[in-house]
Amino acid sequence: MNDRVTPIEELERRCSALQGLMAAEGLDAVIIVQNADLFYFTGTIQSGCLYVPVEGTPIYLVRRDALRARRESALTAIVPFSSMREVPEVITGYSLPEPKRIGMEFDVLPVSFFERYRKVFPAAEFRDVTPLIRRVRMKKSAYELACMRDAARQVDKVTRHAAETIREGMTDLDLAAELEFVARKEGHLGHIRMRVFNGEMIFGHTFSGADGAVPAYTDTPLGGAGLHPSFGQGCGRKRIRPGEPIVVDFAGSCDGYLVDQTRIFALDGLPRKLLAGHEDMLAVQAEMCRLALPGAVWGDIYEACLALAVKQGHAEHFMGYRGSQVSFIGHGVGIEIDEYPFLARGFNEMRLEAGMVFAFEPKLVYPEVGAVGIENTFHLSEAGLEQLTFSRENIVIV
């Protein structure tokens, strides 16, 4: 087992922050069942649920495996159980009152689970607690930042290996396999958590030339055709050729935490249009860095960066080509790759706060040609932005 176990002080701070928001919203209790949220508030992922009262000690009810939960979690109240019907009895055993208003994760909770909990607490009113959980999770602690810095070092090793590995005639799949092998040896978990329904991703996307411009079902500027329609994204079997952009969009993963980075490579150079477009995306990133201060409105940053890209002449190709463009440029990163904040259209009432971590990915997509651009992960402090990912940003000519 990895030596890095979430400290009890960290778990207590997180649960206390959630309890403060619960009190303000009039919730008596929250029941957490989703894996990413369980890991955040308990330090482990076991089958069961975390019961968080508005006041008092959170109780981790574990169906499978309680022994492992005690080994991996610093929480003290870990209780084995076999049926949801036992939950009220466990709560009473901790001298907690029967909850009248219960929060659950409506965005990810299966209806069948919800109906079971309604039967267990038939008199309770249920509300969506996801916005509160997102607000707690969006501000990263020093402990979390340490995990993310390790993930950034991991993805830099992957990026440097790409420069040493790319060769004419190898397939995009060959390259992806080489890079994923390096990442796994460096501790990558092999899985990228996404909160959105049907969100699926492994490692990231690696593709060359026209394959980098193929849109997918994912809400991302780049998609790729993939190896098969059953997972229609990412690398295919196209062979790498000189004079085309090679995209390595890779998520580093360390001890449950992610960073997101994109770098562009090429054999023997690229057409001037693509080189200029890449420089323009670096300018868009610089504009974001100028604007992203505590108190800045998420949607305002998006609109300003979009306006710059349009002024540069990229209206048809920015964040996808026309008909397949996405309406965001940045997304929060942490345990999941789609956390708060969202630098996106419509987020006009949410403001940046110190402690937030987000990826920013201005990209240009040209049909039948490929994609260029940049992506980095940033931490916002009171002093300004800290760039966590640090691989060289210019196009790497191999």
mmCIF file of C-alpha atoms in Angstrom:
data_model
loop_
_atom_site.group_PDB
_atom_site.id
_atom_site.type_symbol
_atom_site.label_atom_id
_atom_site.label_comp_id
_atom_site.label_asym_id
_atom_site.label_seq_id
_atom_site.Cartn_x
_atom_site.Cartn_y
_atom_site.Cartn_z
ATOM 1 C CA MET A 1 0.000 0.000 0.000
ATOM 2 C CA ASN A 2 1.164 3.544 -0.709
ATOM 3 C CA ASP A 3 2.519 5.337 2.355
ATOM 4 C CA ARG A 4 0.558 8.516 1.574
ATOM 5 C CA VAL A 5 -2.637 8.266 3.625
ATOM 6 C CA THR A 6 -4.887 11.304 3.921
ATOM 7 C CA PRO A 7 -4.157 12.781 7.388
ATOM 8 C CA ILE A 8 -6.955 12.948 9.953
ATOM 9 C CA GLU A 9 -6.512 16.736 10.172
ATOM 10 C CA GLU A 10 -7.207 16.943 6.450
ATOM 11 C CA LEU A 11 -10.355 14.825 6.692
ATOM 12 C CA GLU A 12 -11.613 16.769 9.707
ATOM 13 C CA ARG A 13 -11.097 20.081 7.916
ATOM 14 C CA ARG A 14 -13.015 18.865 4.866
ATOM 15 C CA CYS A 15 -15.932 17.464 6.866
ATOM 16 C CA SER A 16 -16.074 20.604 9.015
ATOM 17 C CA ALA A 17 -16.207 22.798 5.902
ATOM 18 C CA LEU A 18 -19.081 20.720 4.540
ATOM 19 C CA GLN A 19 -20.913 20.885 7.868
ATOM 20 C CA GLY A 20 -20.667 24.675 7.828
ATOM 21 C CA LEU A 21 -22.314 24.819 4.406
ATOM 22 C CA MET A 22 -24.915 22.271 5.502
ATOM 23 C CA ALA A 23 -25.899 24.429 8.462
ATOM 24 C CA ALA A 24 -26.307 27.466 6.211
ATOM 25 C CA GLU A 25 -28.585 25.458 3.884
ATOM 26 C CA GLY A 26 -30.655 23.916 6.668
ATOM 27 C CA LEU A 27 -29.515 20.323 6.116
ATOM 28 C CA ASP A 28 -29.526 17.912 9.054
ATOM 29 C CA ALA A 29 -27.327 15.321 7.374
ATOM 30 C CA VAL A 30 -25.570 14.368 4.164
ATOM 31 C CA ILE A 31 -25.178 10.821 2.843
ATOM 32 C CA ILE A 32 -22.242 10.412 0.441
ATOM 33 C CA VAL A 33 -21.965 7.371 -1.844
ATOM 34 C CA GLN A 34 -19.968 8.411 -4.941
ATOM 35 C CA ASN A 35 -16.384 7.113 -5.122
ATOM 36 C CA ALA A 36 -14.584 10.421 -5.672
ATOM 37 C CA ASP A 37 -16.500 12.103 -2.862
ATOM 38 C CA LEU A 38 -15.944 9.120 -0.565
ATOM 39 C CA PHE A 39 -12.209 9.296 -1.200
ATOM 40 C CA TYR A 40 -12.170 13.038 -0.536
ATOM 41 C CA PHE A 41 -13.996 12.814 2.792
ATOM 42 C CA THR A 42 -12.712 9.427 4.062
ATOM 43 C CA GLY A 43 -9.336 8.821 2.401
ATOM 44 C CA THR A 44 -10.427 5.474 0.956
ATOM 45 C CA ILE A 45 -13.051 4.001 -1.367
ATOM 46 C CA GLN A 46 -15.079 1.149 0.074
ATOM 47 C CA SER A 47 -18.597 -0.032 -0.667
ATOM 48 C CA GLY A 48 -20.908 1.854 1.652
ATOM 49 C CA CYS A 49 -21.745 5.424 2.548
ATOM 50 C CA LEU A 50 -20.486 8.298 4.669
ATOM 51 C CA TYR A 51 -23.096 9.805 6.981
ATOM 52 C CA VAL A 52 -22.216 13.402 7.837
ATOM 53 C CA PRO A 53 -24.424 15.008 10.511
ATOM 54 C CA VAL A 54 -24.630 18.787 10.601
ATOM 55 C CA GLU A 55 -23.010 18.543 14.038
ATOM 56 C CA GLY A 56 -20.927 15.693 15.372
ATOM 57 C CA THR A 57 -18.683 12.941 14.063
ATOM 58 C CA PRO A 58 -19.116 11.615 10.508
ATOM 59 C CA ILE A 59 -19.820 7.876 10.375
ATOM 60 C CA TYR A 60 -18.423 5.696 7.599
ATOM 61 C CA LEU A 61 -20.774 2.736 7.118
ATOM 62 C CA VAL A 62 -18.884 0.082 5.179
ATOM 63 C CA ARG A 63 -20.346 -2.968 3.506
ATOM 64 C CA ARG A 64 -17.096 -4.103 1.920
ATOM 65 C CA ASP A 65 -14.369 -3.985 3.263
ATOM 66 C CA ALA A 66 -14.374 -2.671 6.831
ATOM 67 C CA LEU A 67 -10.898 -3.975 7.698
ATOM 68 C CA ARG A 68 -9.416 -2.256 4.684
ATOM 69 C CA ALA A 69 -11.350 0.933 5.476
ATOM 70 C CA ARG A 70 -9.785 1.023 8.948
ATOM 71 C CA ARG A 71 -6.354 0.475 7.451
ATOM 72 C CA GLU A 72 -6.646 3.165 4.769
ATOM 73 C CA SER A 73 -8.813 5.806 6.449
ATOM 74 C CA ALA A 74 -7.875 7.974 9.417
ATOM 75 C CA LEU A 75 -11.537 8.336 10.411
ATOM 76 C CA THR A 76 -12.427 6.846 13.783
ATOM 77 C CA ALA A 77 -16.134 6.046 13.277
ATOM 78 C CA ILE A 78 -16.021 3.165 10.770
ATOM 79 C CA VAL A 79 -18.950 0.767 11.150
ATOM 80 C CA PRO A 80 -19.564 -2.483 9.229
ATOM 81 C CA PHE A 81 -23.097 -2.919 7.891
ATOM 82 C CA SER A 82 -24.885 -5.231 5.494
ATOM 83 C CA SER A 83 -28.143 -3.447 4.655
ATOM 84 C CA MET A 84 -29.324 0.121 4.227
ATOM 85 C CA ARG A 85 -32.068 -0.685 6.715
ATOM 86 C CA GLU A 86 -29.383 -0.675 9.414
ATOM 87 C CA VAL A 87 -28.435 2.967 8.830
ATOM 88 C CA PRO A 88 -31.028 4.545 11.193
ATOM 89 C CA GLU A 89 -29.998 2.160 13.982
ATOM 90 C CA VAL A 90 -26.327 3.047 13.543
ATOM 91 C CA ILE A 91 -27.154 6.758 13.654
ATOM 92 C CA THR A 92 -29.150 6.293 16.857
ATOM 93 C CA GLY A 93 -26.233 4.375 18.356
ATOM 94 C CA TYR A 94 -24.103 7.506 17.966
ATOM 95 C CA SER A 95 -26.770 9.590 19.769
ATOM 96 C CA LEU A 96 -27.627 11.490 16.601
ATOM 97 C CA PRO A 97 -31.198 12.656 15.906
ATOM 98 C CA GLU A 98 -33.236 11.334 12.999
ATOM 99 C CA PRO A 99 -32.588 13.694 10.067
ATOM 100 C CA LYS A 100 -35.479 15.649 8.597
ATOM 101 C CA ARG A 101 -33.545 17.186 5.663
ATOM 102 C CA ILE A 102 -30.942 14.981 3.969
ATOM 103 C CA GLY A 103 -28.534 15.960 1.212
ATOM 104 C CA MET A 104 -27.379 13.476 -1.432
ATOM 105 C CA GLU A 105 -25.344 13.741 -4.651
ATOM 106 C CA PHE A 106 -28.207 14.111 -7.127
ATOM 107 C CA ASP A 107 -25.917 14.602 -10.139
ATOM 108 C CA VAL A 108 -24.350 11.139 -9.831
ATOM 109 C CA LEU A 109 -26.764 9.152 -7.640
ATOM 110 C CA PRO A 110 -28.618 6.315 -9.429
ATOM 111 C CA VAL A 111 -32.383 6.568 -9.058
ATOM 112 C CA SER A 112 -32.495 3.023 -7.659
ATOM 113 C CA PHE A 113 -30.109 4.019 -4.834
ATOM 114 C CA PHE A 114 -32.113 7.142 -4.125
ATOM 115 C CA GLU A 115 -35.345 5.174 -3.848
ATOM 116 C CA ARG A 116 -33.749 2.807 -1.330
ATOM 117 C CA TYR A 117 -32.640 5.682 0.880
ATOM 118 C CA ARG A 118 -36.096 7.236 0.657
ATOM 119 C CA LYS A 119 -37.525 3.995 2.023
ATOM 120 C CA VAL A 120 -34.993 4.034 4.862
ATOM 121 C CA PHE A 121 -35.902 7.649 5.745
ATOM 122 C CA PRO A 122 -39.549 7.934 4.590
ATOM 123 C CA ALA A 123 -40.273 11.123 6.547
ATOM 124 C CA ALA A 124 -37.191 13.009 5.390
ATOM 125 C CA GLU A 125 -36.938 15.686 2.710
ATOM 126 C CA PHE A 126 -34.084 15.051 0.275
ATOM 127 C CA ARG A 127 -32.056 17.814 -1.371
ATOM 128 C CA ASP A 128 -29.118 18.015 -3.772
ATOM 129 C CA VAL A 129 -25.830 18.422 -1.892
ATOM 130 C CA THR A 130 -23.557 18.329 -4.950
ATOM 131 C CA PRO A 131 -23.141 22.144 -5.161
ATOM 132 C CA LEU A 132 -21.948 22.191 -1.545
ATOM 133 C CA ILE A 133 -19.522 19.312 -2.066
ATOM 134 C CA ARG A 134 -18.136 20.990 -5.179
ATOM 135 C CA ARG A 135 -17.586 24.207 -3.220
ATOM 136 C CA VAL A 136 -15.626 22.382 -0.523
ATOM 137 C CA ARG A 137 -13.546 20.399 -3.001
ATOM 138 C CA MET A 138 -12.715 23.332 -5.288
ATOM 139 C CA LYS A 139 -10.174 24.843 -2.863
ATOM 140 C CA LYS A 140 -7.070 22.698 -2.538
ATOM 141 C CA SER A 141 -4.985 22.308 0.606
ATOM 142 C CA ALA A 142 -1.204 22.108 0.857
ATOM 143 C CA TYR A 143 -1.557 18.324 1.093
ATOM 144 C CA GLU A 144 -3.555 18.161 -2.127
ATOM 145 C CA LEU A 145 -1.165 20.504 -3.921
ATOM 146 C CA ALA A 146 1.744 18.242 -2.965
ATOM 147 C CA CYS A 147 -0.023 15.323 -4.665
ATOM 148 C CA MET A 148 -0.675 17.452 -7.747
ATOM 149 C CA ARG A 149 2.932 18.630 -7.957
ATOM 150 C CA ASP A 150 3.994 14.983 -7.945
ATOM 151 C CA ALA A 151 1.507 14.360 -10.752
ATOM 152 C CA ALA A 152 3.033 17.278 -12.684
ATOM 153 C CA ARG A 153 6.494 15.759 -12.344
ATOM 154 C CA GLN A 154 5.090 12.481 -13.608
ATOM 155 C CA VAL A 155 3.513 14.016 -16.710
ATOM 156 C CA ASP A 156 6.734 15.918 -17.442
ATOM 157 C CA LYS A 157 8.592 12.596 -17.567
ATOM 158 C CA VAL A 158 5.956 11.332 -19.982
ATOM 159 C CA THR A 159 6.368 14.435 -22.147
ATOM 160 C CA ARG A 160 10.150 14.176 -22.237
ATOM 161 C CA HIS A 161 9.849 10.508 -23.147
ATOM 162 C CA ALA A 162 7.595 11.464 -26.055
ATOM 163 C CA ALA A 163 10.358 13.615 -27.538
ATOM 164 C CA GLU A 164 12.731 10.648 -27.322
ATOM 165 C CA THR A 165 10.245 8.106 -28.691
ATOM 166 C CA ILE A 166 8.383 9.664 -31.623
ATOM 167 C CA ARG A 167 9.542 8.311 -34.961
ATOM 168 C CA GLU A 168 8.173 8.189 -38.474
ATOM 169 C CA GLY A 169 5.966 5.197 -39.208
ATOM 170 C CA MET A 170 5.004 4.336 -35.637
ATOM 171 C CA THR A 171 1.279 4.407 -34.989
ATOM 172 C CA ASP A 172 -0.503 6.727 -32.608
ATOM 173 C CA LEU A 173 -1.325 3.600 -30.599
ATOM 174 C CA ASP A 174 2.373 2.704 -30.439
ATOM 175 C CA LEU A 175 3.175 6.144 -29.061
ATOM 176 C CA ALA A 176 0.303 6.105 -26.573
ATOM 177 C CA ALA A 177 1.375 2.685 -25.288
ATOM 178 C CA GLU A 178 4.960 3.882 -24.796
ATOM 179 C CA LEU A 179 3.824 6.944 -22.865
ATOM 180 C CA GLU A 180 1.263 5.073 -20.784
ATOM 181 C CA PHE A 181 3.933 2.524 -19.838
ATOM 182 C CA VAL A 182 6.157 5.298 -18.497
ATOM 183 C CA ALA A 183 3.251 6.842 -16.600
ATOM 184 C CA ARG A 184 2.281 3.539 -14.993
ATOM 185 C CA LYS A 185 5.837 2.922 -13.835
ATOM 186 C CA GLU A 186 5.745 6.391 -12.277
ATOM 187 C CA GLY A 187 2.621 5.527 -10.287
ATOM 188 C CA HIS A 188 -0.205 6.594 -12.612
ATOM 189 C CA LEU A 189 -3.445 4.900 -11.518
ATOM 190 C CA GLY A 190 -4.461 4.266 -15.135
ATOM 191 C CA HIS A 191 -7.874 5.852 -14.710
ATOM 192 C CA ILE A 192 -9.074 9.441 -15.074
ATOM 193 C CA ARG A 193 -12.091 10.234 -12.928
ATOM 194 C CA MET A 194 -14.832 12.352 -14.494
ATOM 195 C CA ARG A 195 -17.983 13.394 -12.656
ATOM 196 C CA VAL A 196 -20.138 13.981 -15.709
ATOM 197 C CA PHE A 197 -22.575 11.208 -16.636
ATOM 198 C CA ASN A 198 -20.952 8.659 -18.987
ATOM 199 C CA GLY A 199 -17.599 10.391 -18.508
ATOM 200 C CA GLU A 200 -14.843 7.951 -19.476
ATOM 201 C CA MET A 201 -11.144 8.527 -20.012
ATOM 202 C CA ILE A 202 -7.839 6.696 -19.649
ATOM 203 C CA PHE A 203 -4.549 8.585 -19.403
ATOM 204 C CA GLY A 204 -5.520 11.139 -22.050
ATOM 205 C CA HIS A 205 -5.395 11.547 -25.825
ATOM 206 C CA THR A 206 -2.459 10.938 -28.148
ATOM 207 C CA PHE A 207 -2.942 11.387 -31.866
ATOM 208 C CA SER A 208 -1.306 12.805 -34.985
ATOM 209 C CA GLY A 209 -2.363 14.753 -38.035
ATOM 210 C CA ALA A 210 -5.976 14.570 -39.166
ATOM 211 C CA ASP A 211 -6.905 12.130 -36.397
ATOM 212 C CA GLY A 212 -6.379 14.974 -33.932
ATOM 213 C CA ALA A 213 -9.239 16.872 -35.567
ATOM 214 C CA VAL A 214 -11.831 14.093 -35.346
ATOM 215 C CA PRO A 215 -14.588 15.152 -32.911
ATOM 216 C CA ALA A 216 -15.888 12.674 -30.352
ATOM 217 C CA TYR A 217 -18.867 12.303 -28.022
ATOM 218 C CA THR A 218 -16.796 13.770 -25.183
ATOM 219 C CA ASP A 219 -17.283 17.408 -24.177
ATOM 220 C CA THR A 220 -13.680 18.195 -25.100
ATOM 221 C CA PRO A 221 -12.110 20.271 -27.891
ATOM 222 C CA LEU A 222 -10.176 17.210 -29.107
ATOM 223 C CA GLY A 223 -11.619 13.736 -29.350
ATOM 224 C CA GLY A 224 -10.045 11.339 -31.797
ATOM 225 C CA ALA A 225 -11.588 8.348 -33.538
ATOM 226 C CA GLY A 226 -10.260 5.800 -31.059
ATOM 227 C CA LEU A 227 -9.587 2.143 -31.731
ATOM 228 C CA HIS A 228 -13.243 1.079 -31.911
ATOM 229 C CA PRO A 229 -16.747 2.631 -31.776
ATOM 230 C CA SER A 230 -17.185 1.059 -28.321
ATOM 231 C CA PHE A 231 -14.745 3.685 -27.009
ATOM 232 C CA GLY A 232 -14.770 6.311 -29.732
ATOM 233 C CA GLN A 233 -12.068 8.631 -28.466
ATOM 234 C CA GLY A 234 -8.301 8.798 -28.236
ATOM 235 C CA CYS A 235 -5.619 7.206 -30.352
ATOM 236 C CA GLY A 236 -6.096 5.030 -33.399
ATOM 237 C CA ARG A 237 -3.745 3.121 -35.684
ATOM 238 C CA LYS A 238 -2.816 6.010 -37.957
ATOM 239 C CA ARG A 239 0.910 6.149 -38.727
ATOM 240 C CA ILE A 240 2.891 9.239 -37.781
ATOM 241 C CA ARG A 241 4.286 11.235 -40.694
ATOM 242 C CA PRO A 242 6.551 14.288 -41.022
ATOM 243 C CA GLY A 243 5.004 17.732 -41.191
ATOM 244 C CA GLU A 244 1.892 17.094 -39.092
ATOM 245 C CA PRO A 245 1.081 18.018 -35.478
ATOM 246 C CA ILE A 246 1.332 15.272 -32.874
ATOM 247 C CA VAL A 247 -0.838 15.951 -29.831
ATOM 248 C CA VAL A 248 0.014 14.563 -26.396
ATOM 249 C CA ASP A 249 -2.883 15.560 -24.130
ATOM 250 C CA PHE A 250 -2.055 13.678 -20.957
ATOM 251 C CA ALA A 251 -3.369 13.694 -17.395
ATOM 252 C CA GLY A 252 -0.841 13.037 -14.664
ATOM 253 C CA SER A 253 -2.187 10.977 -11.765
ATOM 254 C CA CYS A 254 -0.638 10.630 -8.324
ATOM 255 C CA ASP A 255 -2.262 9.265 -5.162
ATOM 256 C CA GLY A 256 -5.746 10.103 -6.380
ATOM 257 C CA TYR A 257 -5.013 13.591 -7.734
ATOM 258 C CA LEU A 258 -4.750 14.773 -11.330
ATOM 259 C CA VAL A 259 -3.115 17.457 -13.416
ATOM 260 C CA ASP A 260 -3.815 18.051 -17.109
ATOM 261 C CA GLN A 261 -1.246 19.028 -19.734
ATOM 262 C CA THR A 262 -1.093 19.196 -23.542
ATOM 263 C CA ARG A 263 2.037 19.534 -25.649
ATOM 264 C CA ILE A 264 2.567 19.482 -29.430
ATOM 265 C CA PHE A 265 5.314 17.614 -31.287
ATOM 266 C CA ALA A 266 6.220 17.281 -34.962
ATOM 267 C CA LEU A 267 8.646 15.467 -37.225
ATOM 268 C CA ASP A 268 10.658 17.855 -39.422
ATOM 269 C CA GLY A 269 8.586 20.953 -38.673
ATOM 270 C CA LEU A 270 5.063 22.229 -39.340
ATOM 271 C CA PRO A 271 3.390 24.584 -41.831
ATOM 272 C CA ARG A 272 3.659 28.253 -40.898
ATOM 273 C CA LYS A 273 -0.098 28.497 -40.271
ATOM 274 C CA LEU A 274 0.079 25.895 -37.505
ATOM 275 C CA LEU A 275 3.192 27.401 -35.940
ATOM 276 C CA ALA A 276 1.525 30.818 -35.857
ATOM 277 C CA GLY A 277 -1.664 29.331 -34.446
ATOM 278 C CA HIS A 278 0.255 27.713 -31.617
ATOM 279 C CA GLU A 279 1.876 31.037 -30.743
ATOM 280 C CA ASP A 280 -1.569 32.632 -30.715
ATOM 281 C CA MET A 281 -2.764 30.034 -28.195
ATOM 282 C CA LEU A 282 0.189 30.884 -25.966
ATOM 283 C CA ALA A 283 -0.994 34.496 -26.166
ATOM 284 C CA VAL A 284 -4.495 33.417 -25.113
ATOM 285 C CA GLN A 285 -2.952 31.608 -22.158
ATOM 286 C CA ALA A 286 -1.047 34.775 -21.246
ATOM 287 C CA GLU A 287 -4.312 36.742 -21.361
ATOM 288 C CA MET A 288 -5.907 34.275 -18.964
ATOM 289 C CA CYS A 289 -2.941 34.609 -16.609
ATOM 290 C CA ARG A 290 -3.423 38.381 -16.618
ATOM 291 C CA LEU A 291 -7.125 38.108 -15.785
ATOM 292 C CA ALA A 292 -7.245 35.148 -13.393
ATOM 293 C CA LEU A 293 -7.115 36.863 -10.015
ATOM 294 C CA PRO A 294 -9.155 36.179 -6.867
ATOM 295 C CA GLY A 295 -12.608 37.677 -7.440
ATOM 296 C CA ALA A 296 -12.580 37.358 -11.229
ATOM 297 C CA VAL A 297 -15.811 36.004 -12.742
ATOM 298 C CA TRP A 298 -15.356 32.613 -14.403
ATOM 299 C CA GLY A 299 -17.472 33.490 -17.419
ATOM 300 C CA ASP A 300 -15.751 36.851 -17.910
ATOM 301 C CA ILE A 301 -12.366 35.147 -18.318
ATOM 302 C CA TYR A 302 -13.860 32.793 -20.880
ATOM 303 C CA GLU A 303 -15.446 35.624 -22.869
ATOM 304 C CA ALA A 304 -12.252 37.707 -22.852
ATOM 305 C CA CYS A 305 -10.114 34.809 -24.070
ATOM 306 C CA LEU A 306 -12.679 33.852 -26.700
ATOM 307 C CA ALA A 307 -12.740 37.458 -27.928
ATOM 308 C CA LEU A 308 -8.948 37.426 -28.259
ATOM 309 C CA ALA A 309 -9.023 34.185 -30.253
ATOM 310 C CA VAL A 310 -11.668 35.662 -32.562
ATOM 311 C CA LYS A 311 -9.591 38.819 -32.977
ATOM 312 C CA GLN A 312 -6.636 36.618 -33.915
ATOM 313 C CA GLY A 313 -8.784 35.181 -36.715
ATOM 314 C CA HIS A 314 -9.588 31.802 -35.178
ATOM 315 C CA ALA A 315 -13.379 31.975 -34.799
ATOM 316 C CA GLU A 316 -13.869 28.899 -36.997
ATOM 317 C CA HIS A 317 -11.272 26.738 -35.260
ATOM 318 C CA PHE A 318 -11.014 27.756 -31.593
ATOM 319 C CA MET A 319 -11.838 24.918 -29.157
ATOM 320 C CA GLY A 320 -12.939 22.710 -32.031
ATOM 321 C CA TYR A 321 -13.991 23.581 -35.569
ATOM 322 C CA ARG A 322 -17.377 25.064 -36.348
ATOM 323 C CA GLY A 323 -20.162 22.646 -35.514
ATOM 324 C CA SER A 324 -18.059 20.787 -32.948
ATOM 325 C CA GLN A 325 -16.809 23.614 -30.739
ATOM 326 C CA VAL A 326 -17.059 23.434 -26.953
ATOM 327 C CA SER A 327 -18.096 26.392 -24.803
ATOM 328 C CA PHE A 328 -15.306 26.291 -22.233
ATOM 329 C CA ILE A 329 -11.559 26.885 -22.126
ATOM 330 C CA GLY A 330 -10.756 25.910 -18.552
ATOM 331 C CA HIS A 331 -11.919 23.322 -16.028
ATOM 332 C CA GLY A 332 -11.171 22.562 -12.412
ATOM 333 C CA VAL A 333 -8.864 19.643 -11.661
ATOM 334 C CA GLY A 334 -8.354 17.561 -8.531
ATOM 335 C CA ILE A 335 -9.638 14.084 -7.785
ATOM 336 C CA GLU A 336 -11.795 14.481 -10.888
ATOM 337 C CA ILE A 337 -10.913 16.222 -14.117
ATOM 338 C CA ASP A 338 -14.151 18.205 -14.306
ATOM 339 C CA GLU A 339 -14.289 20.021 -10.974
ATOM 340 C CA TYR A 340 -15.001 23.667 -10.156
ATOM 341 C CA PRO A 341 -14.100 26.208 -11.471
ATOM 342 C CA PHE A 342 -15.315 26.203 -15.092
ATOM 343 C CA LEU A 343 -13.954 28.975 -17.303
ATOM 344 C CA ALA A 344 -16.939 28.642 -19.564
ATOM 345 C CA ARG A 345 -19.900 30.370 -21.144
ATOM 346 C CA GLY A 346 -22.713 31.120 -18.727
ATOM 347 C CA PHE A 347 -20.786 30.965 -15.453
ATOM 348 C CA ASN A 348 -21.370 34.631 -14.723
ATOM 349 C CA GLU A 349 -22.110 34.506 -10.998
ATOM 350 C CA MET A 350 -19.154 32.410 -9.828
ATOM 351 C CA ARG A 351 -15.841 34.000 -8.902
ATOM 352 C CA LEU A 352 -12.310 32.687 -8.613
ATOM 353 C CA GLU A 353 -11.032 32.134 -5.080
ATOM 354 C CA ALA A 354 -7.568 31.509 -3.701
ATOM 355 C CA GLY A 355 -6.939 27.785 -3.432
ATOM 356 C CA MET A 356 -8.605 26.842 -6.709
ATOM 357 C CA VAL A 357 -6.779 24.661 -9.234
ATOM 358 C CA PHE A 358 -7.786 24.544 -12.885
ATOM 359 C CA ALA A 359 -6.524 23.464 -16.286
ATOM 360 C CA PHE A 360 -6.576 25.959 -19.146
ATOM 361 C CA GLU A 361 -6.491 24.572 -22.686
ATOM 362 C CA PRO A 362 -6.756 27.000 -25.631
ATOM 363 C CA LYS A 363 -6.582 24.901 -28.801
ATOM 364 C CA LEU A 364 -7.126 25.225 -32.539
ATOM 365 C CA VAL A 365 -8.587 22.414 -34.621
ATOM 366 C CA TYR A 366 -8.237 22.185 -38.417
ATOM 367 C CA PRO A 367 -10.261 19.478 -40.226
ATOM 368 C CA GLU A 368 -8.116 16.982 -42.156
ATOM 369 C CA VAL A 369 -4.988 18.667 -40.759
ATOM 370 C CA GLY A 370 -4.889 18.323 -36.970
ATOM 371 C CA ALA A 371 -4.692 20.442 -33.850
ATOM 372 C CA VAL A 372 -2.284 22.741 -32.052
ATOM 373 C CA GLY A 373 -2.417 24.550 -28.742
ATOM 374 C CA ILE A 374 -1.449 24.302 -25.126
ATOM 375 C CA GLU A 375 -2.790 23.097 -21.796
ATOM 376 C CA ASN A 376 -1.446 23.680 -18.321
ATOM 377 C CA THR A 377 -2.718 23.268 -14.783
ATOM 378 C CA PHE A 378 -2.657 26.329 -12.525
ATOM 379 C CA HIS A 379 -3.045 26.976 -8.803
ATOM 380 C CA LEU A 380 -4.523 30.321 -7.781
ATOM 381 C CA SER A 381 -3.195 31.818 -4.547
ATOM 382 C CA GLU A 382 -3.673 35.253 -3.000
ATOM 383 C CA ALA A 383 -0.408 36.228 -4.675
ATOM 384 C CA GLY A 384 -1.552 35.139 -8.139
ATOM 385 C CA LEU A 385 -1.230 32.126 -10.423
ATOM 386 C CA GLU A 386 1.249 29.312 -9.949
ATOM 387 C CA GLN A 387 1.705 27.048 -12.955
ATOM 388 C CA LEU A 388 1.887 23.454 -11.702
ATOM 389 C CA THR A 389 2.676 21.756 -15.025
ATOM 390 C CA PHE A 390 6.019 22.826 -16.374
ATOM 391 C CA SER A 391 7.059 20.945 -19.538
ATOM 392 C CA ARG A 392 8.455 23.168 -22.307
ATOM 393 C CA GLU A 393 5.609 24.907 -24.132
ATOM 394 C CA ASN A 394 6.974 25.456 -27.620
ATOM 395 C CA ILE A 395 6.270 22.906 -30.344
ATOM 396 C CA VAL A 396 8.912 20.195 -30.031
ATOM 397 C CA ILE A 397 10.446 19.409 -33.411
ATOM 398 C CA VAL A 398 11.813 15.878 -33.395
#
